[in-house]
Coordinates of C-alpha atoms in Angstrom, one line a residue:
X281 CA 5.4 83.6 11.2
X282 CA 2.9 83.7 8.9
X283 CA 0.5 80.7 8.3
X284 CA 1.2 80.2 4.7
X285 CA 5.0 80.5 5.9
X286 CA 4.3 77.5 8.6
X287 CA 2.3 75.4 5.9
X288 CA 4.9 75.8 3.0
X289 CA 7.7 75.3 5.5
X290 CA 5.5 71.9 6.5
X291 CA 5.2 71.5 2.7
X292 CA 9.0 71.5 1.3
X293 CA 9.8 69.4 4.7
X294 CA 7.5 66.2 3.2
X295 CA 8.8 66.9 -0.1
X296 CA 12.6 66.5 1.6
X297 CA 11.3 63.6 3.5
X298 CA 9.5 61.5 0.9
X299 CA 13.1 62.3 -1.3
X300 CA 15.4 61.1 1.4
X301 CA 13.3 58.0 1.5
X302 CA 13.6 57.4 -2.3
X303 CA 18.0 58.0 -2.2
X304 CA 17.2 55.4 0.8
X305 CA 15.5 53.0 -1.2
X306 CA 18.0 53.6 -4.6
X307 CA 21.1 53.2 -2.3
X308 CA 19.7 50.0 -0.4
X309 CA 18.8 48.5 -4.0
X310 CA 22.5 49.2 -5.5
X311 CA 23.9 48.2 -2.3
X312 CA 21.9 44.7 -2.7
X313 CA 23.2 44.5 -6.3
X314 CA 26.6 44.8 -5.7
X315 CA 26.6 42.5 -2.8
X316 CA 24.8 39.9 -5.3
X317 CA 27.7 40.5 -8.0
X318 CA 30.1 40.0 -5.1
X319 CA 28.4 36.7 -4.0
X320 CA 28.9 35.6 -8.0
X321 CA 32.2 36.4 -8.3
X322 CA 33.3 34.4 -4.7
X323 CA 31.1 31.1 -6.2
X324 CA 32.9 31.5 -10.1
X325 CA 36.1 31.6 -8.1
X326 CA 35.2 28.7 -5.7
X327 CA 34.6 26.6 -8.9
X328 CA 37.6 27.5 -10.6
X329 CA 40.2 24.7 -11.1
X330 CA 42.9 25.3 -7.9
X331 CA 45.3 22.8 -9.7
X332 CA 47.7 25.6 -10.3
X333 CA 47.8 26.2 -6.2
X334 CA 48.1 23.1 -4.5
X335 CA 51.3 21.4 -3.5
X336 CA 54.5 20.4 -5.3
X337 CA 56.3 17.3 -5.4
X338 CA 60.0 16.5 -5.5
X339 CA 63.1 18.9 -5.9
X340 CA 60.4 21.8 -6.0
X341 CA 59.9 25.0 -4.1
X342 CA 58.2 23.9 -0.3
X343 CA 54.6 23.1 -0.2
X344 CA 54.3 26.4 1.3
X345 CA 55.7 28.2 -0.7
X346 CA 54.6 29.7 -3.8
X347 CA 55.4 30.4 -7.2
X348 CA 55.2 33.5 -9.4
X349 CA 52.5 32.3 -11.5
X350 CA 50.6 31.0 -8.0
X351 CA 51.0 34.6 -6.8
X352 CA 49.5 36.0 -10.0
X353 CA 46.7 33.3 -10.2
X354 CA 45.7 34.7 -6.2
X355 CA 45.8 38.2 -7.2
X356 CA 43.9 37.9 -10.6
X357 CA 41.2 35.6 -8.0
X358 CA 41.6 38.7 -5.7
X359 CA 40.7 41.5 -8.1
X360 CA 37.5 39.2 -9.4
X361 CA 36.0 38.8 -5.9
X362 CA 36.9 42.3 -5.3
X363 CA 34.9 43.6 -8.9
X364 CA 32.0 46.2 -7.7
X365 CA 33.3 46.1 -4.2
X366 CA 35.1 49.7 -4.3
X367 CA 32.4 52.3 -5.5
X368 CA 32.4 56.1 -5.2
X369 CA 30.1 56.0 -2.3
X370 CA 32.6 53.6 -0.6
X371 CA 35.6 55.5 -0.9
X372 CA 33.6 58.4 0.2
X373 CA 32.8 56.5 3.2
X374 CA 36.7 56.0 3.6
X375 CA 37.4 59.3 3.3
X376 CA 34.9 60.4 5.6
X377 CA 36.1 57.6 8.8
X378 CA 39.6 58.8 7.8
X379 CA 38.8 62.4 8.7
X380 CA 36.8 61.2 11.9
X381 CA 39.6 59.3 12.9
X382 CA 42.3 62.1 12.2
X383 CA 40.0 64.4 14.5
X384 CA 39.8 61.9 17.1
X385 CA 43.5 61.5 18.1
X386 CA 43.7 64.7 17.9
X387 CA 41.1 64.9 20.6
X388 CA 42.8 62.5 22.5
X389 CA 46.1 64.0 22.6
X390 CA 48.0 61.5 20.2
X391 CA 48.8 64.1 17.8
X392 CA 48.6 68.1 18.2
X393 CA 46.8 68.7 15.2
X394 CA 44.5 66.3 13.0
X395 CA 46.5 66.9 10.2
X396 CA 49.8 65.6 11.7
X397 CA 48.3 62.2 11.5
X398 CA 49.3 62.0 7.9
X399 CA 52.9 63.1 8.6
X400 CA 53.5 59.7 10.9
X401 CA 53.6 57.7 7.8
X402 CA 55.8 55.6 6.9
X403 CA 56.9 55.6 10.6
X404 CA 53.5 54.6 12.5
X405 CA 54.1 54.4 15.8
X406 CA 53.6 51.1 17.4
X407 CA 51.0 51.8 19.5
X408 CA 48.7 53.1 16.5
X409 CA 46.3 49.8 16.2
X410 CA 45.6 50.9 19.7
X411 CA 44.4 54.6 19.0
X412 CA 42.4 52.8 16.1
X413 CA 40.6 50.2 18.7
X414 CA 39.7 53.5 20.9
X415 CA 38.3 55.2 17.9
X416 CA 36.3 52.6 16.9
X417 CA 35.0 52.0 21.2
X418 CA 34.2 55.6 21.4
X419 CA 31.6 55.3 18.4

């Protein structure tokens, strides 16, 4: 290999390293902005008037039973708190983790092929949570 080729390779490697550093900083800044937004949404929800979800008096529903309106309010609050949490990179991470989990289940013999795990739904085996725990412990 010539000295020129080696120098060019080093230059290219330094360029790629520099670019990857910037990508990491950009990703961290984006994550931080999303976390700040989530925190602000959580604070907004905490400050909302929660009289609509307090217990009822009299012959109405049990104090432990939520009415449809209360459930709707809780759903809106959940959506508000979750705003900005799921982004493209999050979805890509979830897909990557799911593929890793499927490969793991095949490697420990829980399914014959990794793709077989998708066929388990909706009749998921009772020990499925154990599979997940084993996968996490293996990481």
